[in-house]
Amino acid sequence: MARGAKVPVILTVLALGFGLGYLLFVGATQTSEDRVVVEEPVRYAAVAESPASGGPGLQVPAGGEMIIGKGGAIPANAGSHTVRRESRGCLPLIGIGGGGRYSGYCEATAALPPAHGGTDTVNDAAFDAMFFKHYGVNPFIDVDEDRFSTFAVDVDTGSYTLARSYLERGALPEKDGVRIEEFLNYFDYGYPPPQDGAFRIHLAVAPSKFGDGKVLLSVGLKGRAVDVADRKPAVLTFVIDISGSMDREGRLGLVKRSLRTLLHRLREDDRVGIAVYGSEGRKYMPHTGLAQRQRILDAIDRLKAGGSTNAEEGLAIGYQMADEAFRRGAVNRVVLCSDGVANVGRTGPESILRQIEEHTRGGITLSTVGFGMGNYNDVLMEQLADKGDGNYAYVDRFSEARRVFVENLTGTLQVIAKDVKIQVEFDPAVVRSYRLLGYENRDVADEDFRNDKVDAGEIGAGHAVTALYELKLWPEKSGTLATVRVRYKQPGAGKADEAREVSRETMVDDISPSFDAAPSATQLAACVAEFAEILRDSYWARAGNLDDVLTLAEQCRKQRQSETAVGELVELVKTARHLKVEIAKDAERVDRTD
């Protein structure tokens, strides 16, 4: 297979026990015979490393092959199996169990051309035209010079799911796309919610697992939960990218399937409107009540991709629609579904948002949901959500769409606090220096912590935020280690309205006697953060290795066996470790030939 070729192969395998699987292909359809037929000119071979029987239609001996060509088919009950990807640019079969192990490769006779022309990706990138921004890496700060650390909260998760998508396609994620806070905030640490008020602060301190002689401070924030029945009615305006790039990998198809799932969870008092944009933006469907659910579903089904990408005009029309349909006391939100690659009109987040900031000030928030690998703009999607007082998620598979639009629907829609800032004050008599892991692009000036005109982050119902600090302590000291303060406004409050503040202290005596004695949530957060640090080649993780991360990840999996995300983390660490070993081997071979 040609290096850098892009093959639209398999999105998801859902397994229900041994011998039962359901395979979904990009560019594939399910026939009345309950089988999946490949319509794209793709040849995919799964080579068994051990015998397996996956059910009718899939009996593969060791060394045998299962080949899917154009017009080929796999019965929908063919069984689940794991395929380890061997060639770059191919999406592997992803599954659970199946009785055997497979290694896979694929070839394409009609691969998508790179966005910038030519036959291969620029700078030998794993995927074509991926746009990221480097925000730096936080250093250690001497407490004598600055005892305050202040930042805006962030509940985005897009960086983690995008990195997962890279790894599952057999490539290390781009370093600039790894944001530690979004890795941390993907996971559920089981923080109890507040009994009253908007937040509950959770603090834990333990010897650092990965920083020799250092102490790890975990700062957790849990928002109050809101029952589904008590959620405010929602006025949602979907701004859907239908440009030509959304035809790649079936992106628009995944958007449509995601929105169908969301619609079945909305209530009769919710309303949905749709704006679309390709070469130009237009109003596609006026706001419609959920009593006419089928009309909305039919409109979604009719969406087709084509043309350039005028995100500016699409968002402007979407905000105009949201403004006209604005309902006081309801959730008024614009939801952008796109790969983020704007190439007509204003194309950057700052210039686009300047055109719509008046609507944002008026109480209409913006969430962004990213789709696609290759020709994808992480910078635009993340920054639009940040500036639009919303959140950013990246959907790499249908199960992630369910997590965003179904499982976390109330938290995604209903904001319980706005302009949320955290300030940690360290005692200079106890703490020598500190380093905040991540949140580099969420920094707030210390003097602006109580400046309530400064924009900060938003938190939805039941959402949690986690931040980690590495600390260097003075020897044999006692007393207060740190004071954590959280400042926020009630939803609907204006820029000049007075904010509320809660705080909590942690003492030297609160430090766990060992890392293994720390709460399981702290151990998991430390594991996730170190994984992200190594993936982004952080200076502070230069001595780190993924073997140690894997050992801790497997320990966390034993402690949290019911959490699928932790088991998935173990597999991602294994994949990253394997890829780093292969890259090192390739570099060694090149050195020998020079």
Coordinates of C-alpha atoms in Angstrom, one line a residue:
M1 CA 0.0 0.0 0.0
A2 CA 1.3 3.5 -0.8
R3 CA 2.5 5.4 2.2
G4 CA 0.0 8.0 3.4
A5 CA -3.0 6.5 1.5
K6 CA -6.3 7.0 3.2
V7 CA -8.7 4.1 3.3
P8 CA -12.3 4.4 4.5
V9 CA -12.7 1.1 6.1
I10 CA -14.4 0.3 9.4
L11 CA -15.8 2.7 12.0
T12 CA -17.0 0.4 14.8
V13 CA -17.4 -3.2 15.9
L14 CA -19.9 -3.6 18.6
A15 CA -19.5 -7.0 20.3
L16 CA -22.2 -8.8 22.3
G17 CA -20.3 -11.9 23.7
F18 CA -18.5 -14.5 21.8
G19 CA -19.5 -15.0 18.2
L20 CA -21.7 -11.9 17.9
G21 CA -20.6 -8.8 16.2
Y22 CA -21.9 -5.9 14.2
L23 CA -19.6 -4.3 11.6
L24 CA -20.2 -0.8 10.3
F25 CA -18.2 0.4 7.3
V26 CA -17.7 3.9 5.9
G27 CA -19.0 3.5 2.4
A28 CA -20.9 0.3 3.3
T29 CA -24.5 -0.6 3.6
Q30 CA -26.4 -3.3 5.4
T31 CA -28.6 -5.4 3.1
S32 CA -31.9 -7.1 3.7
E33 CA -29.9 -10.4 4.2
D34 CA -28.4 -8.7 7.4
R35 CA -24.9 -8.5 6.1
V36 CA -22.5 -5.6 5.5
V37 CA -21.5 -5.0 1.9
V38 CA -18.4 -3.0 1.1
E39 CA -19.2 -0.5 -1.7
E40 CA -15.8 1.3 -1.8
P41 CA -12.9 -0.3 -3.9
V42 CA -11.1 -1.5 -0.8
R43 CA -9.1 -4.7 -0.2
Y44 CA -8.7 -5.5 3.5
A45 CA -7.1 -8.7 4.7
A46 CA -7.1 -9.8 8.4
V47 CA -4.4 -12.4 9.0
A48 CA -5.0 -14.6 12.0
E49 CA -2.2 -15.0 14.5
S50 CA -4.1 -17.8 16.2
P51 CA -7.1 -19.9 15.3
A52 CA -10.5 -18.3 15.8
S53 CA -14.2 -19.0 15.1
G54 CA -16.2 -15.8 15.0
G55 CA -19.5 -17.4 14.1
P56 CA -21.1 -18.2 10.7
G57 CA -19.1 -16.8 7.8
L58 CA -15.8 -16.3 9.8
Q59 CA -13.8 -19.4 10.4
V60 CA -10.2 -18.4 10.3
P61 CA -7.2 -20.7 11.0
A62 CA -3.9 -19.5 12.1
G63 CA -2.2 -17.9 9.1
G64 CA -5.5 -17.6 7.3
E65 CA -7.0 -14.5 5.7
M66 CA -10.3 -12.8 5.6
I67 CA -10.4 -10.5 2.6
I68 CA -13.0 -7.8 2.0
G69 CA -13.0 -6.5 -1.6
K70 CA -15.3 -4.3 -3.5
G71 CA -18.8 -5.9 -3.3
G72 CA -17.6 -8.3 -0.7
A73 CA -19.6 -8.9 2.4
I74 CA -19.4 -10.0 6.0
P75 CA -22.5 -11.4 7.8
A76 CA -23.5 -9.1 10.6
N77 CA -23.2 -12.0 13.0
A78 CA -19.7 -12.9 11.8
G79 CA -18.2 -12.4 15.2
S80 CA -15.9 -9.8 16.8
H81 CA -12.2 -9.8 16.5
T82 CA -9.2 -7.6 17.1
V83 CA -7.0 -6.6 14.2
R84 CA -3.6 -5.0 14.8
R85 CA -2.9 -2.5 12.1
E86 CA 0.3 -3.0 10.2
S87 CA 0.3 -0.3 7.6
R88 CA -0.1 3.4 8.1
G89 CA -3.3 5.1 6.9
C90 CA -5.6 2.1 7.5
L91 CA -8.3 2.0 10.0
P92 CA -8.2 -1.4 11.7
L93 CA -11.1 -3.7 12.5
I94 CA -11.8 -2.8 16.2
G95 CA -13.4 -5.4 18.4
I96 CA -13.5 -7.3 21.6
G97 CA -12.7 -11.0 22.0
G98 CA -13.5 -13.3 19.1
G99 CA -11.3 -16.2 20.2
G100 CA -8.2 -15.2 18.2
R101 CA -5.8 -12.4 17.4
Y102 CA -5.3 -10.9 13.9
S103 CA -2.9 -8.5 12.2
G104 CA -4.4 -6.6 9.4
Y105 CA -3.3 -4.7 6.3
C106 CA -5.3 -3.0 3.5
E107 CA -4.9 -1.7 0.0
A108 CA -7.0 0.9 -1.9
T109 CA -7.3 1.4 -5.6
A110 CA -9.1 4.7 -5.1
A111 CA -7.7 6.5 -2.1
L112 CA -8.6 10.1 -1.4
P113 CA -6.0 12.6 -2.6
P114 CA -4.2 14.8 -0.1
A115 CA -5.9 18.1 0.5
H116 CA -2.7 20.0 -0.6
G117 CA -2.3 18.0 -3.8
G118 CA 0.4 15.5 -4.6
T119 CA 0.4 11.8 -3.6
D120 CA 1.7 11.9 0.0
T121 CA 1.1 13.9 3.1
V122 CA 3.2 16.9 4.0
N123 CA 6.1 16.4 6.4
D124 CA 5.4 12.6 6.4
A125 CA 2.4 13.3 8.7
A126 CA 0.3 10.3 9.6
F127 CA -2.8 12.0 8.3
D128 CA -3.4 14.7 5.7
A129 CA -4.0 18.4 6.6
M130 CA -4.4 18.2 10.4
F131 CA -4.3 21.6 12.1
F132 CA -3.1 22.0 15.7
K133 CA -1.5 24.8 17.8
H134 CA 1.2 24.6 20.3
Y135 CA 0.4 26.5 23.6
G136 CA 3.7 25.7 25.4
V137 CA 4.3 23.7 28.5
N138 CA 3.9 25.1 32.0
P139 CA 7.2 25.4 33.9
F140 CA 7.9 25.1 37.7
I141 CA 7.2 28.4 39.4
D142 CA 9.0 29.5 42.6
V143 CA 6.4 30.3 45.3
D144 CA 8.5 33.1 46.6
E145 CA 8.0 34.8 43.2
D146 CA 4.3 33.9 42.6
R147 CA 2.3 32.0 45.2
F148 CA -0.9 32.1 43.1
S149 CA -1.9 29.8 40.2
T150 CA -5.0 31.0 38.4
F151 CA -6.8 29.5 35.4
A152 CA -10.2 29.1 33.8
V153 CA -11.9 25.7 34.0
D154 CA -12.2 23.5 30.9
V155 CA -14.5 20.6 30.4
D156 CA -13.6 19.9 26.8
T157 CA -12.6 16.3 25.9
G158 CA -11.8 16.7 22.2
S159 CA -8.0 16.3 22.5
Y160 CA -8.3 12.8 24.2
T161 CA -10.8 11.3 21.7
L162 CA -8.7 12.8 18.8
A163 CA -5.6 11.2 20.2
R164 CA -7.5 7.9 20.6
S165 CA -8.5 8.0 17.0
Y166 CA -4.9 8.5 15.9
L167 CA -3.7 5.5 18.0
E168 CA -6.5 3.2 16.9
R169 CA -5.5 4.0 13.3
G170 CA -1.9 3.0 14.1
A171 CA -0.2 6.5 14.5
L172 CA 1.0 8.5 17.4
P173 CA -1.0 11.7 17.9
E174 CA 0.4 15.1 16.9
K175 CA 2.2 16.5 19.9
D176 CA 0.6 19.9 19.5
G177 CA -2.9 18.3 19.7
V178 CA -2.3 16.8 23.1
R179 CA -3.8 18.9 25.9
I180 CA -3.5 17.3 29.3
E181 CA -6.6 18.9 30.8
E182 CA -8.8 17.4 28.0
F183 CA -7.2 14.0 28.7
L184 CA -7.9 14.3 32.4
N185 CA -11.5 15.5 32.0
Y186 CA -12.5 12.6 29.7
F187 CA -12.5 10.3 32.7
D188 CA -15.0 9.9 35.5
Y189 CA -13.2 10.0 38.9
G190 CA -16.4 9.4 40.9
Y191 CA -16.4 12.7 42.7
P192 CA -19.5 13.0 44.9
P193 CA -21.7 16.0 43.9
P194 CA -22.4 18.8 46.3
Q195 CA -25.3 18.5 48.8
D196 CA -26.0 22.2 48.3
G197 CA -24.5 24.9 46.1
A198 CA -23.1 24.7 42.7
F199 CA -19.8 22.9 43.4
R200 CA -18.0 20.6 45.7
I201 CA -14.2 20.8 45.8
H202 CA -12.2 17.5 46.1
L203 CA -8.6 17.7 47.1
A204 CA -6.0 14.9 47.4
V205 CA -2.2 15.0 48.0
A206 CA 0.2 12.1 47.5
P207 CA 3.8 11.4 46.7
S208 CA 4.2 11.7 42.9
K209 CA 4.4 8.4 41.0
F210 CA 6.4 9.9 38.2
G211 CA 8.2 12.9 39.7
D212 CA 11.0 11.7 42.0
G213 CA 10.8 13.5 45.3
K214 CA 7.8 15.6 44.3
V215 CA 4.2 15.7 45.6
L216 CA 1.1 15.5 43.5
L217 CA -1.9 17.7 44.3
S218 CA -5.2 16.8 42.7
V219 CA -7.8 19.4 42.5
G220 CA -11.3 18.1 41.6
L221 CA -14.5 20.1 41.1
K222 CA -17.9 18.5 40.8
G223 CA -20.9 20.4 39.7
R224 CA -24.4 19.8 41.0
A225 CA -26.5 17.3 39.1
V226 CA -29.8 18.2 37.4
D227 CA -32.4 15.5 36.8
V228 CA -33.4 14.9 33.2
A229 CA -37.0 15.9 34.1
D230 CA -35.8 19.2 35.6
R231 CA -33.6 20.2 32.7
K232 CA -34.6 23.5 31.1
P233 CA -36.3 23.3 27.7
A234 CA -33.7 23.7 24.9
V235 CA -33.7 25.8 21.7
L236 CA -31.0 24.2 19.7
T237 CA -29.6 25.5 16.4
F238 CA -27.5 23.0 14.6
V239 CA -25.0 24.5 12.1
I240 CA -23.9 21.6 9.9
D241 CA -20.9 21.6 7.6
I242 CA -22.0 20.0 4.3
S243 CA -18.9 21.0 2.4
G244 CA -17.1 18.4 0.2
S245 CA -14.6 17.5 3.0
M246 CA -17.5 16.1 5.0
D247 CA -18.0 13.4 2.4
R248 CA -14.6 11.9 3.4
E249 CA -14.8 8.8 5.6
G250 CA -18.6 9.2 5.9
R251 CA -18.3 12.2 8.2
L252 CA -21.7 13.6 7.3
G253 CA -23.2 10.1 7.7
L254 CA -21.9 10.0 11.3
V255 CA -23.2 13.5 12.0
K256 CA -26.6 12.5 10.7
R257 CA -26.7 9.3 12.8
S258 CA -25.5 11.2 15.9
L259 CA -28.3 13.8 15.5
R260 CA -30.9 11.1 15.0
T261 CA -29.9 9.6 18.3
L262 CA -30.0 13.0 20.0
L263 CA -33.5 13.7 18.7
H264 CA -34.9 10.6 20.4
R265 CA -33.7 12.0 23.7
L266 CA -35.0 15.5 23.4
R267 CA -38.4 16.4 24.9
E268 CA -41.6 17.7 23.4
D269 CA -40.9 21.3 24.8
D270 CA -37.5 21.4 23.0
R271 CA -37.1 23.0 19.5
V272 CA -34.5 22.4 16.8
G273 CA -33.4 24.5 13.9
I274 CA -30.8 23.7 11.2
A275 CA -28.4 26.0 9.2
V276 CA -26.0 24.4 6.7
Y277 CA -23.0 25.7 4.9
G278 CA -20.8 24.6 2.0
S279 CA -19.7 27.2 -0.4
E280 CA -22.3 29.4 1.2
G281 CA -24.5 29.3 4.3
R282 CA -28.2 29.0 4.3
K283 CA -31.2 28.4 6.6
Y284 CA -32.1 24.8 6.0
M285 CA -34.9 24.1 8.5
P286 CA -36.7 26.7 10.7
H287 CA -37.0 25.9 14.4
T288 CA -39.4 23.1 14.8
G289 CA -40.9 21.5 17.9
L290 CA -40.3 17.9 18.8
A291 CA -43.9 17.1 18.3
Q292 CA -42.9 17.1 14.6
R293 CA -39.9 14.8 15.3
Q294 CA -40.3 12.9 12.0
R295 CA -40.1 16.2 10.0
I296 CA -36.8 16.9 11.7
L297 CA -35.5 13.4 11.0
D298 CA -36.5 13.6 7.4
A299 CA -34.6 16.9 7.0
I300 CA -31.5 15.4 8.5
D301 CA -31.7 12.4 6.2
R302 CA -31.8 14.7 3.1
L303 CA -28.4 16.3 3.9
K304 CA -25.8 15.9 1.2
A305 CA -22.2 17.0 1.1
G306 CA -20.5 19.2 -1.6
G307 CA -18.7 22.5 -2.2
S308 CA -16.2 24.7 -0.3
T309 CA -16.4 25.6 3.4
N310 CA -17.8 29.0 4.4
A311 CA -18.0 28.4 8.2
E312 CA -18.3 32.2 8.8
E313 CA -21.5 32.6 6.9
G314 CA -22.9 29.3 8.2
L315 CA -22.3 30.4 11.8
A316 CA -23.7 33.9 11.2
I317 CA -26.9 32.4 9.8
G318 CA -27.1 29.9 12.7
Y319 CA -26.7 32.7 15.3
Q320 CA -29.3 34.8 13.5
M321 CA -31.7 31.9 13.6
A322 CA -30.9 31.3 17.3
D323 CA -31.5 35.0 18.0
E324 CA -34.9 35.0 16.3
A325 CA -35.9 31.8 18.2
F326 CA -34.4 32.9 21.5
R327 CA -36.5 31.8 24.5
R328 CA -35.9 33.4 27.9
G329 CA -35.4 30.8 30.7
A330 CA -34.4 28.1 28.2
V331 CA -31.1 26.7 27.0
N332 CA -30.3 28.6 23.9
R333 CA -27.3 26.9 22.2
V334 CA -25.7 26.7 18.7
V335 CA -24.1 23.4 18.0
L336 CA -21.5 23.4 15.2
C337 CA -20.9 19.9 13.6
S338 CA -17.9 20.1 11.3
D339 CA -14.3 19.1 10.5
G340 CA -13.4 22.7 11.2
V341 CA -11.7 23.3 7.8
A342 CA -13.0 26.8 6.8
N343 CA -11.6 28.0 3.5
V344 CA -14.0 30.7 2.3
G345 CA -14.5 34.1 4.0
R346 CA -13.0 34.5 7.4
T347 CA -11.4 31.3 8.4
G348 CA -9.9 31.8 11.9
P349 CA -11.7 31.6 15.3
E350 CA -11.0 35.2 16.3
S351 CA -12.2 36.7 13.1
I352 CA -15.2 34.5 12.9
L353 CA -16.2 35.1 16.5
R354 CA -15.9 38.9 16.2
Q355 CA -18.9 38.6 13.8
I356 CA -21.0 36.8 16.3
E357 CA -19.8 38.0 19.8
E358 CA -22.9 40.1 20.2
H359 CA -25.1 37.0 20.1
T360 CA -22.7 35.3 22.6
R361 CA -23.1 38.2 25.0
G362 CA -26.9 37.8 24.7
G363 CA -27.0 34.4 26.2
I364 CA -26.6 32.1 23.2
T365 CA -23.7 29.7 23.7
L366 CA -21.8 27.7 21.2
S367 CA -20.7 24.1 21.4
T368 CA -18.5 22.5 18.7
V369 CA -18.5 18.8 17.8
G370 CA -15.6 17.7 15.5
F371 CA -15.7 14.9 13.0
G372 CA -13.1 13.3 10.7
M373 CA -9.5 12.3 10.4
G374 CA -7.4 14.1 7.8
N375 CA -8.4 17.6 6.6
Y376 CA -9.4 18.5 10.2
N377 CA -8.9 21.8 12.1
D378 CA -8.6 21.2 15.9
V379 CA -7.6 24.8 16.4
L380 CA -10.8 26.3 15.0
M381 CA -13.1 23.9 16.8
E382 CA -11.4 24.2 20.2
Q383 CA -11.2 28.0 20.1
L384 CA -14.7 28.6 18.8
A385 CA -16.1 26.6 21.8
D386 CA -13.8 28.4 24.2
K387 CA -14.8 31.9 22.9
G388 CA -18.4 30.9 22.4
D389 CA -18.9 29.9 26.1
G390 CA -19.4 26.3 25.3
N391 CA -17.6 23.0 25.1
Y392 CA -15.6 21.1 22.4
A393 CA -16.0 17.4 21.8
Y394 CA -14.5 15.2 19.0
V395 CA -16.6 12.3 17.8
D396 CA -14.6 9.4 16.3
R397 CA -17.2 6.7 16.5
F398 CA -20.9 6.3 17.2
S399 CA -20.3 5.2 20.8
E400 CA -18.7 8.6 21.4
A401 CA -21.7 10.3 19.8
R402 CA -23.9 8.5 22.3
R403 CA -21.7 9.6 25.2
V404 CA -21.8 13.3 24.1
F405 CA -25.4 13.5 22.9
V406 CA -27.2 10.9 25.1
E407 CA -25.3 10.0 28.3
N408 CA -24.1 13.5 29.0
L409 CA -27.0 15.4 27.3
T410 CA -28.1 17.4 30.4
G411 CA -24.6 18.4 31.3
T412 CA -23.9 19.3 27.6
L413 CA -26.9 21.5 27.4
Q414 CA -27.6 23.0 30.8
V415 CA -25.0 25.3 32.3
I416 CA -25.0 25.6 36.1
A417 CA -22.2 28.1 36.4
K418 CA -20.4 30.5 34.1
D419 CA -17.0 32.3 34.1
V420 CA -15.6 29.7 36.5
K421 CA -12.1 30.3 37.6
I422 CA -9.8 28.4 40.0
Q423 CA -7.1 30.0 42.0
V424 CA -4.7 28.0 44.1
E425 CA -2.6 29.8 46.7
F426 CA 0.5 28.0 47.9
D427 CA 2.1 28.6 51.3
P428 CA 5.7 29.8 50.6
A429 CA 6.8 28.4 54.0
V430 CA 5.8 24.9 52.9
V431 CA 5.9 24.8 49.1
R432 CA 9.1 25.6 47.3
S433 CA 7.7 25.5 43.7
Y434 CA 4.8 24.2 41.7
R435 CA 3.8 23.2 38.2
L436 CA 0.3 23.0 36.8
L437 CA -0.1 20.1 34.3
G438 CA -1.9 21.4 31.3
Y439 CA -4.3 24.3 31.0
E440 CA -1.7 26.3 29.2
N441 CA -4.3 28.1 27.0
R442 CA -6.6 28.7 30.0
D443 CA -4.3 30.9 32.0
V444 CA -5.8 33.9 33.8
A445 CA -3.8 36.7 35.3
D446 CA -3.8 36.4 39.1
E447 CA -5.1 39.9 39.6
D448 CA -8.1 39.0 37.4
F449 CA -9.4 36.2 39.6
R450 CA -11.9 38.6 41.2
N451 CA -12.3 40.7 38.1
D452 CA -15.8 39.5 37.2
K453 CA -15.7 41.1 33.8
V454 CA -13.0 38.6 32.6
D455 CA -14.4 35.7 30.6
A456 CA -13.7 32.2 31.9
G457 CA -15.0 28.7 31.6
E458 CA -18.5 27.2 31.8
I459 CA -19.6 24.1 33.6
G460 CA -22.7 22.0 32.8
A461 CA -24.9 20.0 35.2
G462 CA -23.0 17.1 36.7
H463 CA -19.8 18.0 35.0
A464 CA -16.4 17.5 36.7
V465 CA -13.1 19.3 36.3
T466 CA -9.7 17.9 37.4
A467 CA -6.3 19.6 37.6
L468 CA -3.0 18.3 38.8
Y469 CA 0.0 20.1 40.3
E470 CA 3.5 18.8 40.9
L471 CA 4.9 20.3 44.0
K472 CA 8.4 20.6 45.4
L473 CA 8.2 21.0 49.2
W474 CA 10.6 22.5 51.7
P475 CA 11.8 19.6 54.0
E476 CA 10.2 18.9 57.4
K477 CA 7.5 21.6 57.2
S478 CA 4.0 21.5 58.5
G479 CA 0.8 23.6 58.2
T480 CA -1.2 24.7 55.2
L481 CA -0.1 23.3 51.9
A482 CA -2.5 25.2 49.6
T483 CA -5.9 27.0 49.6
V484 CA -8.1 26.4 46.6
R485 CA -10.7 29.0 45.6
V486 CA -13.4 28.7 43.0
R487 CA -15.2 31.8 41.7
Y488 CA -18.2 31.7 39.4
K489 CA -21.4 33.4 38.4
Q490 CA -24.9 32.0 38.2
P491 CA -26.2 31.3 34.7
G492 CA -27.8 34.4 33.2
A493 CA -25.7 36.8 35.2
G494 CA -24.2 39.7 33.3
K495 CA -20.5 40.7 33.1
A496 CA -20.8 43.2 36.0
D497 CA -22.9 40.9 38.2
E498 CA -21.3 39.9 41.5
A499 CA -19.8 36.4 41.5
R500 CA -19.8 33.7 44.2
E501 CA -16.8 32.1 45.7
V502 CA -16.1 28.8 47.6
S503 CA -12.8 27.6 49.0
R504 CA -11.0 24.7 50.7
E505 CA -7.6 24.1 52.3
T506 CA -5.3 21.1 52.3
M507 CA -2.6 20.5 54.9
V508 CA 0.8 18.8 54.9
D509 CA -0.8 16.2 57.2
D510 CA -3.2 15.3 54.3
I511 CA -0.4 13.9 52.2
S512 CA -0.9 10.1 51.7
P513 CA 2.0 8.0 53.1
S514 CA 2.6 6.6 49.6
F515 CA 1.3 6.8 46.1
D516 CA -0.3 3.4 46.4
A517 CA -2.2 4.6 49.4
A518 CA -3.7 7.6 47.5
P519 CA -7.3 7.5 46.3
S520 CA -7.9 5.4 43.1
A521 CA -9.1 8.6 41.4
T522 CA -5.7 10.3 42.1
Q523 CA -3.9 7.3 40.8
L524 CA -6.0 7.3 37.6
A525 CA -5.5 11.0 37.0
A526 CA -1.7 10.6 37.5
C527 CA -1.7 7.8 35.0
V528 CA -3.7 9.8 32.4
A529 CA -1.5 12.9 32.9
E530 CA 1.8 11.1 32.5
F531 CA 0.4 9.4 29.3
A532 CA -0.4 12.8 27.9
E533 CA 3.0 14.2 28.9
I534 CA 4.8 11.4 27.1
L535 CA 2.7 11.7 24.0
R536 CA 3.4 15.4 23.7
D537 CA 7.1 14.9 24.5
S538 CA 7.0 17.2 27.5
Y539 CA 10.4 18.2 28.9
W540 CA 9.1 17.2 32.3
A541 CA 8.5 13.6 31.1
R542 CA 11.8 13.2 29.3
A543 CA 12.8 10.4 31.7
G544 CA 9.3 8.8 31.6
N545 CA 8.4 5.6 29.8
L546 CA 5.2 4.0 28.8
D547 CA 6.1 0.7 30.6
D548 CA 5.5 2.5 33.9
V549 CA 2.4 4.1 32.6
L550 CA 1.0 0.8 31.5
T551 CA 1.7 -0.9 34.8
L552 CA -0.2 1.9 36.6
A553 CA -3.0 1.8 34.0
E554 CA -3.5 -2.0 34.5
Q555 CA -3.6 -1.4 38.2
C556 CA -6.3 1.2 37.7
R557 CA -8.2 -1.2 35.6
K558 CA -8.3 -3.7 38.4
Q559 CA -9.5 -1.0 40.8
R560 CA -12.2 0.3 38.4
Q561 CA -13.3 -2.8 36.5
S562 CA -16.7 -1.5 35.6
E563 CA -15.3 1.5 33.7
T564 CA -14.9 0.8 30.0
A565 CA -12.8 4.0 29.5
V566 CA -10.1 2.7 31.9
G567 CA -9.8 -0.6 30.0
E568 CA -9.6 1.3 26.8
L569 CA -6.8 3.5 28.3
V570 CA -4.8 0.3 28.9
E571 CA -5.1 -0.7 25.2
L572 CA -4.2 2.8 24.0
V573 CA -1.0 2.9 26.2
K574 CA -0.1 -0.5 24.7
T575 CA -0.6 0.8 21.2
A576 CA 1.5 3.9 21.9
R577 CA 4.3 1.9 23.4
H578 CA 4.3 -0.4 20.4
L579 CA 4.4 2.5 18.0
K580 CA 7.2 4.2 19.9
V581 CA 9.3 1.0 19.8
E582 CA 8.7 0.7 16.0
I583 CA 9.7 4.3 15.5
A584 CA 12.9 3.8 17.5
K585 CA 13.7 0.7 15.4
D586 CA 13.1 2.6 12.1
A587 CA 15.4 5.4 13.3
E588 CA 18.0 2.9 14.2
R589 CA 17.8 1.2 10.8
V590 CA 18.2 4.7 9.1
D591 CA 21.2 5.4 11.3
R592 CA 22.9 2.2 10.3
T593 CA 22.3 2.9 6.6
D594 CA 23.7 6.4 6.7

